[in-house]
PDB file of C-alpha atoms in Angstrom:
ATOM      1  CA  MET W 992       1.784  44.455  14.923  1.00 79.00           C
ATOM      2  CA  ALA W 993       4.693  43.846  11.964  1.00 85.00           C
ATOM      3  CA  ASP W 994       3.594  42.677   8.644  1.00 89.00           C
ATOM      4  CA  LEU W 995       6.339  40.159   6.698  1.00 88.00           C
ATOM      5  CA  THR W 996       5.948  39.618   3.015  1.00 89.00           C
ATOM      6  CA  PHE W 997       8.655  36.431   2.720  1.00 86.00           C
ATOM      7  CA  SER W 998       9.012  34.788  -1.330  1.00 88.00           C
ATOM      8  CA  GLY W 999      10.303  31.677  -2.194  1.00 86.00           C
ATOM      9  CA  ILE W1000       9.011  29.940   0.644  1.00 81.00           C
ATOM     10  CA  ALA W1001       5.971  26.924  -0.060  1.00 80.00           C
ATOM     11  CA  ILE W1002       5.781  24.571   2.228  1.00 81.00           C
ATOM     12  CA  THR W1003       5.736  21.604  -0.378  1.00 82.00           C
ATOM     13  CA  GLY W1004       4.717  18.422   1.489  1.00 86.00           C
ATOM     14  CA  LEU W1005       2.930  16.942   4.902  1.00 88.00           C
ATOM     15  CA  ALA W1006       3.856  14.155   6.441  1.00 90.00           C
ATOM     16  CA  ALA W1007       2.470  12.265  10.231  1.00 91.00           C
ATOM     17  CA  ALA W1008       4.230   8.898  11.916  1.00 93.00           C
ATOM     18  CA  VAL W1009       2.042   7.835  14.980  1.00 93.00           C
ATOM     19  CA  PRO W1010       2.816   4.045  16.631  1.00 94.00           C
ATOM     20  CA  ALA W1011       2.520   0.697  15.277  1.00 94.00           C
ATOM     21  CA  ASN W1012       1.580  -0.487  19.417  1.00 93.00           C
ATOM     22  CA  THR W1013      -2.684  -0.674  18.773  1.00 94.00           C
ATOM     23  CA  ILE W1014      -4.626  -1.885  21.908  1.00 91.00           C
ATOM     24  CA  ASP W1015      -8.408  -2.911  21.303  1.00 95.00           C
ATOM     25  CA  ASN W1016     -11.117  -0.296  23.218  1.00 94.00           C
ATOM     26  CA  TYR W1017     -13.567  -3.543  23.559  1.00 94.00           C
ATOM     27  CA  ALA W1018     -11.070  -5.837  25.210  1.00 92.00           C
ATOM     28  CA  TYR W1019     -10.302  -2.615  28.140  1.00 86.00           C
ATOM     29  CA  THR W1020     -12.262  -4.665  30.527  1.00 89.00           C
ATOM     30  CA  GLU W1021      -9.360  -5.230  33.183  1.00 89.00           C
ATOM     31  CA  HIS W1022     -11.115  -2.666  35.132  1.00 91.00           C
ATOM     32  CA  PHE W1023     -14.629  -1.731  33.305  1.00 93.00           C
ATOM     33  CA  PRO W1024     -17.641  -4.496  33.074  1.00 94.00           C
ATOM     34  CA  ALA W1025     -17.212  -5.510  29.158  1.00 94.00           C
ATOM     35  CA  ASP W1026     -21.079  -4.000  28.382  1.00 95.00           C
ATOM     36  CA  ASP W1027     -19.956  -0.700  29.391  1.00 95.00           C
ATOM     37  CA  VAL W1028     -16.768  -1.265  27.389  1.00 94.00           C
ATOM     38  CA  ARG W1029     -18.488  -2.008  24.136  1.00 96.00           C
ATOM     39  CA  GLU W1030     -21.031   0.933  25.037  1.00 96.00           C
ATOM     40  CA  ILE W1031     -18.745   3.278  24.837  1.00 95.00           C
ATOM     41  CA  VAL W1032     -16.971   2.592  22.199  1.00 96.00           C
ATOM     42  CA  ASP W1033     -19.753   1.709  20.337  1.00 97.00           C
ATOM     43  CA  LYS W1034     -20.811   5.277  21.068  1.00 97.00           C
ATOM     44  CA  THR W1035     -17.638   7.037  20.564  1.00 96.00           C
ATOM     45  CA  GLY W1036     -16.910   5.395  18.080  1.00 96.00           C
ATOM     46  CA  ILE W1037     -13.074   4.711  18.695  1.00 95.00           C
ATOM     47  CA  LYS W1038     -12.216   1.392  18.746  1.00 96.00           C
ATOM     48  CA  GLN W1039      -8.591   1.162  19.270  1.00 95.00           C
ATOM     49  CA  ARG W1040      -5.329   3.150  21.075  1.00 92.00           C
ATOM     50  CA  ARG W1041      -1.942   3.723  19.761  1.00 93.00           C
ATOM     51  CA  PHE W1042       0.440   3.860  21.985  1.00 92.00           C
ATOM     52  CA  ALA W1043       4.353   3.835  21.941  1.00 93.00           C
ATOM     53  CA  LEU W1044       6.516   0.969  22.766  1.00 94.00           C
ATOM     54  CA  PRO W1045       8.711   1.830  26.017  1.00 94.00           C
ATOM     55  CA  HIS W1046      12.229   2.716  24.056  1.00 95.00           C
ATOM     56  CA  GLN W1047      10.140   5.259  22.071  1.00 94.00           C
ATOM     57  CA  CYS W1048       9.300   8.869  22.241  1.00 92.00           C
ATOM     58  CA  ALA W1049       8.089  12.004  20.016  1.00 89.00           C
ATOM     59  CA  SER W1050      11.485  12.366  18.681  1.00 90.00           C
ATOM     60  CA  ASP W1051      11.017   8.675  17.147  1.00 93.00           C
ATOM     61  CA  PHE W1052       7.811   9.176  15.211  1.00 92.00           C
ATOM     62  CA  CYS W1053       8.418  13.405  13.908  1.00 88.00           C
ATOM     63  CA  TYR W1054      11.983  11.713  12.504  1.00 91.00           C
ATOM     64  CA  ALA W1055      10.160   8.813  10.140  1.00 94.00           C
ATOM     65  CA  ALA W1056       7.180  11.308   8.815  1.00 92.00           C
ATOM     66  CA  ALA W1057      10.612  13.432   7.905  1.00 89.00           C
ATOM     67  CA  ASN W1058      12.382  10.938   6.687  1.00 92.00           C
ATOM     68  CA  GLN W1059       9.805   9.639   4.428  1.00 93.00           C
ATOM     69  CA  LEU W1060       8.144  13.142   2.936  1.00 91.00           C
ATOM     70  CA  LEU W1061      11.661  14.130   2.450  1.00 90.00           C
ATOM     71  CA  ASN W1062      12.227  10.430   0.502  1.00 94.00           C
ATOM     72  CA  GLU W1063       8.652  10.547  -1.351  1.00 94.00           C
ATOM     73  CA  LEU W1064       9.657  14.204  -2.363  1.00 91.00           C
ATOM     74  CA  GLU W1065      12.898  13.024  -3.649  1.00 92.00           C
ATOM     75  CA  VAL W1066      14.615  16.341  -1.361  1.00 87.00           C
ATOM     76  CA  ASP W1067      18.288  16.882  -1.544  1.00 89.00           C
ATOM     77  CA  ARG W1068      18.945  16.846   2.025  1.00 87.00           C
ATOM     78  CA  SER W1069      21.650  19.845   1.689  1.00 88.00           C
ATOM     79  CA  GLU W1070      19.605  22.118   0.782  1.00 83.00           C
ATOM     80  CA  ILE W1071      16.866  22.189   3.676  1.00 80.00           C
ATOM     81  CA  ILE W1072      17.378  25.570   5.899  1.00 78.00           C
ATOM     82  CA  VAL W1073      14.120  24.564   8.257  1.00 75.00           C
ATOM     83  CA  VAL W1074      12.400  22.411   9.857  1.00 71.00           C
ATOM     84  CA  ASP W1075       9.438  22.638  11.785  1.00 72.00           C
ATOM     85  CA  GLY W1076       8.101  20.057  13.278  1.00 67.00           C
ATOM     86  CA  LYS W1077       4.407  19.935  15.105  1.00 68.00           C
ATOM     87  CA  ILE W1078       3.394  17.072  18.109  1.00 66.00           C
ATOM     88  CA  SER W1079       0.278  16.820  18.521  1.00 67.00           C
ATOM     89  CA  THR W1080      -1.541  14.633  20.599  1.00 62.00           C
ATOM     90  CA  ALA W1081      -5.925  13.177  20.970  1.00 58.00           C
TER      91      ALA W1081
END
């Protein structure tokens, strides 16, 4: 295994973006009885889910998070060499 050393590199910030479109899990009774839905939501504690709109994709959220972070850190975009973005779903 290679042993690499880097200097002058740091993680100076972290950002995330999620869809604004939310769905109330208590209202999800189209396919399941309301009592069952309420029981599952109460047990899991997951009261809502977020969904991207049809015209949105993961890169839209990556861009929004990166833009917010760069503005907050007052980063000169011309000095950026590498941007590493990760996409995660829960």
